[in-house]
Amino acid sequence: MRNKMLLIALLVLCLATSPAFAAGTPTGTVISNFATGNYRDANGNALPSVTSNTVTTTVSQVAGVDVSPSSNTVNVLGGESVTIALTVTNTGNGPDTFDLSKVTVESGGVNEVEIYHDANGNGVVDVGESIVTATSELAADAGYDLAVLVNNISGEDGSSETTTVTATSQFNSAVSDDATIVTTISTSVIEVTMTADNQNPKPGDIVTFTIDGANNGTALSKNVVVSIPIATNMTYVPGTITANGTSLTDAADGDSADYNITSSNTITVRWGDAVPGNTATGTFQAVVNDDVPVGTIITNTTTVTYENEAGTPQDPVTATSGGATLTVAHLYSVAVGADGSDSGDPGDDVFYATTVTNRGTVRM
């Protein structure tokens, strides 16, 4: 073959017709491609270009979904509810609907979860907003706002529960995304003890009782009220109520305590609001009644009522401490009386009738 017939071909391939698309190219989009070849002969002369046939590709639908924010952590008062705002976004390239029925609570959880369409996107459940189990059909890149209401959150102070909300593509059920909601219980933990300075008193003995209370939780306790009924076989010693070292009156006046007014034969002390870590100490006195038999068990109790930070009444706390349980001891007491009304002459023997009475609680 002669040199002048030798051609040196320089081929340049290029994509044409349609502009370049990102990964989110809409489903159904047609992409056309062809190749053009440009070349020269051995002498460097440009020769006519050559164009290939056109190849077309139709973009298929690909599912994609994002639930955000993907991680949510919130402190919740025990027994209360919390609402978390989530957004489901269609990250696929075609219209899709996303199932929301898969909700899981970690093992042992008792949380109740309701998912609402947050139509106005304000992050709370408003009147007229309904529970949903799936989104409406969403165009590519469209979002759907949710208000996830987690109810009946319970557990010990500081305990956590994880709830997972999953959105699953109805176009391709293998495609899903989820968000976790970690709820940590924050609650007040009122603890109270009651002790006595003498656990084996005799009839007539005065006993001093001490009540110690504390909020050992991580949340405020509101409207804390301590009630102390005076036990059977004892009588309250008037004017002996103290709180944190301050004497309080028995009357319904300006201080925080009263006796036999709020409740019959009961000391009532209004502690008020107790912040986490707050402690308080109170005292009062009562006397063991006369003629209480030896060995009698006297059980003293105190009950604390309060509300959580949201104003919801909590279960009352009752202290029946061994330190305030009394066992009546022996009382040894003798009374001697003589009839001194007799008379006689000097040198006469005079006899007086004498009576000895056991006023104690044990046989002698």
GROMACS .gro file of C-alpha atoms in nm:
model
  364
    1MET     CA    1   0.000   0.000   0.000
    2ARG     CA    2   0.144   0.331  -0.103
    3ASN     CA    3   0.241   0.584   0.160
    4LYS     CA    4   0.017   0.852   0.016
    5MET     CA    5  -0.273   0.625   0.081
    6LEU     CA    6  -0.167   0.576   0.443
    7LEU     CA    7  -0.408   0.740   0.679
    8ILE     CA    8  -0.344   0.817   1.039
    9ALA     CA    9  -0.679   0.826   1.215
   10LEU     CA   10  -0.730   1.028   1.522
   11LEU     CA   11  -1.058   0.928   1.682
   12VAL     CA   12  -1.228   1.149   1.934
   13LEU     CA   13  -1.530   1.007   2.117
   14CYS     CA   14  -1.785   1.241   2.264
   15LEU     CA   15  -2.129   1.218   2.422
   16ALA     CA   16  -2.392   1.435   2.266
   17THR     CA   17  -2.758   1.534   2.247
   18SER     CA   18  -2.848   1.540   2.620
   19PRO     CA   19  -2.686   1.744   2.897
   20ALA     CA   20  -2.509   1.546   3.174
   21PHE     CA   21  -2.731   1.431   3.469
   22ALA     CA   22  -2.643   1.365   3.832
   23ALA     CA   23  -2.726   1.044   4.015
   24GLY     CA   24  -3.079   1.173   4.070
   25THR     CA   25  -3.173   1.172   3.706
   26PRO     CA   26  -3.553   1.146   3.692
   27THR     CA   27  -3.698   0.810   3.607
   28GLY     CA   28  -3.804   0.781   3.241
   29THR     CA   29  -3.542   1.028   3.120
   30VAL     CA   30  -3.406   0.926   2.775
   31ILE     CA   31  -3.030   0.972   2.731
   32SER     CA   32  -2.893   0.959   2.371
   33ASN     CA   33  -2.526   0.891   2.291
   34PHE     CA   34  -2.325   0.877   1.966
   35ALA     CA   35  -1.958   0.887   1.868
   36THR     CA   36  -1.784   1.112   1.615
   37GLY     CA   37  -1.449   1.022   1.456
   38ASN     CA   38  -1.212   1.289   1.315
   39TYR     CA   39  -0.893   1.187   1.129
   40ARG     CA   40  -0.620   1.303   0.887
   41ASP     CA   41  -0.431   1.139   0.601
   42ALA     CA   42  -0.060   1.067   0.606
   43ASN     CA   43   0.012   1.419   0.485
   44GLY     CA   44  -0.185   1.575   0.767
   45ASN     CA   45  -0.484   1.670   0.561
   46ALA     CA   46  -0.816   1.668   0.747
   47LEU     CA   47  -1.066   1.421   0.610
   48PRO     CA   48  -1.446   1.425   0.657
   49SER     CA   49  -1.561   1.318   1.007
   50VAL     CA   50  -1.749   0.997   1.062
   51THR     CA   51  -2.052   0.974   1.299
   52SER     CA   52  -2.169   0.649   1.459
   53ASN     CA   53  -2.524   0.536   1.509
   54THR     CA   54  -2.718   0.681   1.807
   55VAL     CA   55  -2.769   0.470   2.120
   56THR     CA   56  -3.053   0.566   2.360
   57THR     CA   57  -3.085   0.475   2.729
   58THR     CA   58  -3.402   0.519   2.939
   59VAL     CA   59  -3.334   0.586   3.309
   60SER     CA   60  -3.500   0.334   3.542
   61GLN     CA   61  -3.651   0.424   3.880
   62VAL     CA   62  -3.427   0.387   4.183
   63ALA     CA   63  -3.574   0.408   4.534
   64GLY     CA   64  -3.417   0.615   4.808
   65VAL     CA   65  -3.531   0.755   5.142
   66ASP     CA   66  -3.388   0.962   5.424
   67VAL     CA   67  -3.540   1.008   5.772
   68SER     CA   68  -3.392   1.298   5.961
   69PRO     CA   69  -3.274   1.379   6.212
   70SER     CA   70  -3.152   1.021   6.238
   71SER     CA   71  -3.070   1.040   6.608
   72ASN     CA   72  -3.278   1.211   6.876
   73THR     CA   73  -3.209   1.219   7.251
   74VAL     CA   74  -3.441   1.381   7.501
   75ASN     CA   75  -3.494   1.384   7.880
   76VAL     CA   76  -3.853   1.308   7.977
   77LEU     CA   77  -4.039   1.330   8.307
   78GLY     CA   78  -4.151   0.988   8.424
   79GLY     CA   79  -4.506   0.914   8.312
   80GLU     CA   80  -4.511   1.202   8.066
   81SER     CA   81  -4.500   1.217   7.683
   82VAL     CA   82  -4.264   1.372   7.430
   83THR     CA   83  -4.307   1.476   7.066
   84ILE     CA   84  -4.021   1.447   6.817
   85ALA     CA   85  -4.024   1.617   6.475
   86LEU     CA   86  -3.897   1.401   6.185
   87THR     CA   87  -3.889   1.451   5.809
   88VAL     CA   88  -3.911   1.173   5.552
   89THR     CA   89  -3.746   1.276   5.222
   90ASN     CA   90  -3.774   1.086   4.894
   91THR     CA   91  -3.411   1.066   4.778
   92GLY     CA   92  -3.500   0.837   4.488
   93ASN     CA   93  -3.550   0.954   4.130
   94GLY     CA   94  -3.920   0.890   4.098
   95PRO     CA   95  -4.247   0.922   4.287
   96ASP     CA   96  -4.273   0.691   4.588
   97THR     CA   97  -4.479   0.630   4.901
   98PHE     CA   98  -4.314   0.525   5.226
   99ASP     CA   99  -4.458   0.284   5.480
  100LEU     CA  100  -4.432   0.399   5.845
  101SER     CA  101  -4.585   0.100   6.021
  102LYS     CA  102  -4.256  -0.045   6.144
  103VAL     CA  103  -4.191   0.099   6.489
  104THR     CA  104  -3.977  -0.088   6.741
  105VAL     CA  105  -3.906  -0.029   7.109
  106GLU     CA  106  -3.601  -0.194   7.258
  107SER     CA  107  -3.661  -0.507   7.463
  108GLY     CA  108  -3.857  -0.440   7.780
  109GLY     CA  109  -3.987  -0.103   7.669
  110VAL     CA  110  -4.344   0.006   7.733
  111ASN     CA  111  -4.342   0.322   7.523
  112GLU     CA  112  -4.652   0.377   7.311
  113VAL     CA  113  -4.578   0.550   6.980
  114GLU     CA  114  -4.817   0.745   6.759
  115ILE     CA  115  -4.706   0.896   6.427
  116TYR     CA  116  -4.890   1.205   6.299
  117HIS     CA  117  -4.860   1.393   5.971
  118ASP     CA  118  -4.728   1.730   6.084
  119ALA     CA  119  -4.913   1.923   5.814
  120ASN     CA  120  -4.785   2.267   5.917
  121GLY     CA  121  -4.436   2.148   6.010
  122ASN     CA  122  -4.438   2.307   6.356
  123GLY     CA  123  -4.312   1.996   6.535
  124VAL     CA  124  -4.619   1.938   6.753
  125VAL     CA  125  -4.950   1.756   6.716
  126ASP     CA  126  -5.221   2.009   6.638
  127VAL     CA  127  -5.597   1.968   6.638
  128GLY     CA  128  -5.704   1.801   6.316
  129GLU     CA  129  -5.371   1.630   6.246
  130SER     CA  130  -5.420   1.256   6.205
  131ILE     CA  131  -5.226   0.941   6.282
  132VAL     CA  132  -5.067   0.799   5.965
  133THR     CA  133  -4.913   0.464   5.874
  134ALA     CA  134  -4.761   0.583   5.545
  135THR     CA  135  -4.668   0.904   5.371
  136SER     CA  136  -4.857   1.040   5.075
  137GLU     CA  137  -4.695   0.990   4.736
  138LEU     CA  138  -4.382   1.203   4.726
  139ALA     CA  139  -4.210   1.336   4.418
  140ALA     CA  140  -3.834   1.299   4.398
  141ASP     CA  141  -3.662   1.521   4.659
  142ALA     CA  142  -3.996   1.600   4.828
  143GLY     CA  143  -4.029   1.583   5.207
  144TYR     CA  144  -4.306   1.475   5.446
  145ASP     CA  145  -4.308   1.611   5.804
  146LEU     CA  146  -4.395   1.388   6.098
  147ALA     CA  147  -4.473   1.453   6.463
  148VAL     CA  148  -4.387   1.136   6.655
  149LEU     CA  149  -4.562   1.121   6.991
  150VAL     CA  150  -4.401   0.884   7.244
  151ASN     CA  151  -4.640   0.812   7.533
  152ASN     CA  152  -4.638   0.621   7.860
  153ILE     CA  153  -4.268   0.671   7.919
  154SER     CA  154  -4.183   0.505   8.247
  155GLY     CA  155  -3.891   0.357   8.435
  156GLU     CA  156  -3.643   0.437   8.705
  157ASP     CA  157  -3.474   0.773   8.723
  158GLY     CA  158  -3.191   0.784   8.467
  159SER     CA  159  -3.309   0.480   8.270
  160SER     CA  160  -3.332   0.502   7.890
  161GLU     CA  161  -3.550   0.355   7.618
  162THR     CA  162  -3.479   0.352   7.244
  163THR     CA  163  -3.764   0.378   6.994
  164THR     CA  164  -3.692   0.330   6.623
  165VAL     CA  165  -3.918   0.469   6.348
  166THR     CA  166  -3.860   0.319   6.001
  167ALA     CA  167  -3.970   0.451   5.659
  168THR     CA  168  -3.979   0.182   5.388
  169SER     CA  169  -4.014   0.243   5.013
  170GLN     CA  170  -4.329   0.092   4.866
  171PHE     CA  171  -4.162   0.089   4.523
  172ASN     CA  172  -3.875  -0.122   4.656
  173SER     CA  173  -3.930  -0.271   5.001
  174ALA     CA  174  -3.559  -0.346   5.033
  175VAL     CA  175  -3.490   0.027   5.064
  176SER     CA  176  -3.554   0.193   5.401
  177ASP     CA  177  -3.412   0.437   5.653
  178ASP     CA  178  -3.484   0.495   6.017
  179ALA     CA  179  -3.448   0.737   6.305
  180THR     CA  180  -3.391   0.654   6.671
  181ILE     CA  181  -3.549   0.834   6.964
  182VAL     CA  182  -3.370   0.781   7.296
  183THR     CA  183  -3.584   0.886   7.592
  184THR     CA  184  -3.409   0.917   7.928
  185ILE     CA  185  -3.625   0.928   8.238
  186SER     CA  186  -3.578   1.233   8.458
  187THR     CA  187  -3.793   1.218   8.768
  188SER     CA  188  -3.800   1.312   9.133
  189VAL     CA  189  -3.728   1.033   9.379
  190ILE     CA  190  -3.862   1.127   9.720
  191GLU     CA  191  -3.726   0.914  10.002
  192VAL     CA  192  -3.824   0.951  10.367
  193THR     CA  193  -3.718   0.785  10.691
  194MET     CA  194  -3.852   0.812  11.044
  195THR     CA  195  -3.660   0.735  11.364
  196ALA     CA  196  -3.724   0.761  11.739
  197ASP     CA  197  -3.479   0.849  12.015
  198ASN     CA  198  -3.623   0.577  12.241
  199GLN     CA  199  -3.761   0.255  12.096
  200ASN     CA  200  -3.845   0.102  12.435
  201PRO     CA  201  -4.031   0.375  12.620
  202LYS     CA  202  -4.243   0.327  12.931
  203PRO     CA  203  -4.590   0.474  12.976
  204GLY     CA  204  -4.547   0.846  13.041
  205ASP     CA  205  -4.216   0.869  12.853
  206ILE     CA  206  -4.179   1.141  12.593
  207VAL     CA  207  -4.032   1.023  12.263
  208THR     CA  208  -3.870   1.252  12.007
  209PHE     CA  209  -3.926   1.149  11.645
  210THR     CA  210  -3.709   1.263  11.353
  211ILE     CA  211  -3.821   1.260  10.989
  212ASP     CA  212  -3.556   1.292  10.717
  213GLY     CA  213  -3.662   1.353  10.357
  214ALA     CA  214  -3.467   1.392  10.034
  215ASN     CA  215  -3.529   1.435   9.662
  216ASN     CA  216  -3.275   1.187   9.526
  217GLY     CA  217  -3.394   1.216   9.165
  218THR     CA  218  -3.296   1.443   8.879
  219ALA     CA  219  -3.615   1.647   8.847
  220LEU     CA  220  -3.804   1.896   9.060
  221SER     CA  221  -4.068   1.775   9.307
  222LYS     CA  222  -4.355   2.017   9.349
  223ASN     CA  223  -4.599   2.074   9.638
  224VAL     CA  224  -4.433   1.824   9.872
  225VAL     CA  225  -4.649   1.764  10.182
  226VAL     CA  226  -4.548   1.547  10.480
  227SER     CA  227  -4.829   1.395  10.690
  228ILE     CA  228  -4.759   1.227  11.026
  229PRO     CA  229  -5.055   1.071  11.206
  230ILE     CA  230  -5.001   1.033  11.580
  231ALA     CA  231  -4.993   0.662  11.656
  232THR     CA  232  -5.247   0.482  11.871
  233ASN     CA  233  -5.138   0.468  12.239
  234MET     CA  234  -4.950   0.798  12.205
  235THR     CA  235  -5.041   1.165  12.250
  236TYR     CA  236  -4.880   1.456  12.069
  237VAL     CA  237  -4.685   1.700  12.287
  238PRO     CA  238  -4.813   2.045  12.181
  239GLY     CA  239  -4.571   2.295  12.029
  240THR     CA  240  -4.292   2.049  11.951
  241ILE     CA  241  -4.287   2.061  11.569
  242THR     CA  242  -3.959   2.173  11.411
  243ALA     CA  243  -3.840   2.190  11.050
  244ASN     CA  244  -3.469   2.220  10.970
  245GLY     CA  245  -3.408   2.341  11.323
  246THR     CA  246  -3.683   2.604  11.326
  247SER     CA  247  -3.978   2.573  11.564
  248LEU     CA  248  -4.320   2.576  11.400
  249THR     CA  249  -4.660   2.634  11.554
  250ASP     CA  250  -4.951   2.393  11.568
  251ALA     CA  251  -5.193   2.656  11.437
  252ALA     CA  252  -5.303   2.729  11.082
  253ASP     CA  253  -5.094   3.042  11.054
  254GLY     CA  254  -4.812   3.171  10.837
  255ASP     CA  255  -4.566   2.887  10.889
  256SER     CA  256  -4.562   2.557  10.701
  257ALA     CA  257  -4.700   2.324  10.970
  258ASP     CA  258  -5.014   2.251  11.168
  259TYR     CA  259  -5.150   1.986  11.403
  260ASN     CA  260  -5.506   1.850  11.402
  261ILE     CA  261  -5.621   2.108  11.145
  262THR     CA  262  -5.545   1.981  10.796
  263SER     CA  263  -5.611   1.625  10.918
  264SER     CA  264  -5.742   1.492  11.249
  265ASN     CA  265  -5.474   1.399  11.506
  266THR     CA  266  -5.210   1.450  11.237
  267ILE     CA  267  -4.907   1.673  11.196
  268THR     CA  268  -4.896   1.828  10.847
  269VAL     CA  269  -4.582   1.996  10.713
  270ARG     CA  270  -4.582   2.163  10.372
  271TRP     CA  271  -4.228   2.118  10.239
  272GLY     CA  272  -4.306   2.300   9.914
  273ASP     CA  273  -4.090   2.243   9.604
  274ALA     CA  274  -3.783   2.024   9.637
  275VAL     CA  275  -3.508   2.058   9.379
  276PRO     CA  276  -3.290   1.756   9.297
  277GLY     CA  277  -3.062   1.684   9.592
  278ASN     CA  278  -3.274   1.887   9.835
  279THR     CA  279  -3.298   1.747  10.191
  280ALA     CA  280  -3.509   1.839  10.493
  281THR     CA  281  -3.533   1.729  10.856
  282GLY     CA  282  -3.824   1.764  11.096
  283THR     CA  283  -3.893   1.659  11.454
  284PHE     CA  284  -4.184   1.634  11.696
  285GLN     CA  285  -4.258   1.474  12.032
  286ALA     CA  286  -4.527   1.240  12.158
  287VAL     CA  287  -4.584   1.075  12.495
  288VAL     CA  288  -4.672   0.711  12.559
  289ASN     CA  289  -5.017   0.699  12.718
  290ASP     CA  290  -5.066   0.570  13.071
  291ASP     CA  291  -5.169   0.210  13.123
  292VAL     CA  292  -5.037   0.091  12.785
  293PRO     CA  293  -4.955  -0.279  12.847
  294VAL     CA  294  -4.595  -0.390  12.846
  295GLY     CA  295  -4.487  -0.535  12.509
  296THR     CA  296  -4.734  -0.325  12.310
  297ILE     CA  297  -4.599  -0.247  11.963
  298ILE     CA  298  -4.651   0.113  11.851
  299THR     CA  299  -4.597   0.166  11.479
  300ASN     CA  300  -4.536   0.521  11.363
  301THR     CA  301  -4.563   0.621  10.998
  302THR     CA  302  -4.525   0.923  10.775
  303THR     CA  303  -4.659   0.977  10.424
  304VAL     CA  304  -4.528   1.218  10.159
  305THR     CA  305  -4.742   1.338   9.868
  306TYR     CA  306  -4.602   1.541   9.578
  307GLU     CA  307  -4.627   1.626   9.209
  308ASN     CA  308  -4.369   1.599   8.935
  309GLU     CA  309  -4.231   1.900   8.751
  310ALA     CA  310  -4.528   1.899   8.512
  311GLY     CA  311  -4.774   1.910   8.802
  312THR     CA  312  -4.883   1.546   8.772
  313PRO     CA  313  -4.953   1.381   9.111
  314GLN     CA  314  -4.709   1.101   9.191
  315ASP     CA  315  -4.760   0.790   9.402
  316PRO     CA  316  -4.736   0.878   9.772
  317VAL     CA  317  -4.424   0.767   9.957
  318THR     CA  318  -4.477   0.608  10.297
  319ALA     CA  319  -4.206   0.540  10.554
  320THR     CA  320  -4.269   0.277  10.816
  321SER     CA  321  -3.922   0.262  10.955
  322GLY     CA  322  -3.803   0.010  11.212
  323GLY     CA  323  -3.635   0.306  11.375
  324ALA     CA  324  -3.976   0.450  11.463
  325THR     CA  325  -4.141   0.127  11.580
  326LEU     CA  326  -4.168   0.121  11.959
  327THR     CA  327  -4.207  -0.165  12.205
  328VAL     CA  328  -4.352  -0.049  12.538
  329ALA     CA  329  -4.124  -0.142  12.828
  330HIS     CA  330  -4.202  -0.234  13.190
  331LEU     CA  331  -4.309   0.048  13.414
  332TYR     CA  332  -4.240  -0.017  13.784
  333SER     CA  333  -4.453   0.209  14.001
  334VAL     CA  334  -4.606   0.162  14.346
  335ALA     CA  335  -4.844   0.393  14.530
  336VAL     CA  336  -4.893   0.360  14.911
  337GLY     CA  337  -5.190   0.518  15.088
  338ALA     CA  338  -5.299   0.505  15.454
  339ASP     CA  339  -5.620   0.604  15.633
  340GLY     CA  340  -5.505   0.856  15.896
  341SER     CA  341  -5.846   0.938  16.041
  342ASP     CA  342  -5.830   0.710  16.353
  343SER     CA  343  -5.773   0.851  16.705
  344GLY     CA  344  -5.678   0.718  17.054
  345ASP     CA  345  -5.560   0.806  17.403
  346PRO     CA  346  -5.198   0.828  17.503
  347GLY     CA  347  -5.053   0.477  17.528
  348ASP     CA  348  -5.316   0.325  17.292
  349ASP     CA  349  -5.213   0.127  16.989
  350VAL     CA  350  -5.348   0.288  16.674
  351PHE     CA  351  -5.376   0.086  16.352
  352TYR     CA  352  -5.398   0.252  16.008
  353ALA     CA  353  -5.539   0.081  15.702
  354THR     CA  354  -5.269   0.099  15.437
  355THR     CA  355  -5.325   0.040  15.063
  356VAL     CA  356  -5.044  -0.054  14.825
  357THR     CA  357  -5.126  -0.004  14.453
  358ASN     CA  358  -4.921  -0.137  14.163
  359ARG     CA  359  -4.937   0.146  13.913
  360GLY     CA  360  -4.682  -0.009  13.686
  361THR     CA  361  -4.725  -0.237  13.386
  362VAL     CA  362  -4.577  -0.556  13.533
  363ARG     CA  363  -4.700  -0.787  13.804
  364MET     CA  364  -4.515  -0.756  14.137
   0.00000   0.00000   0.00000
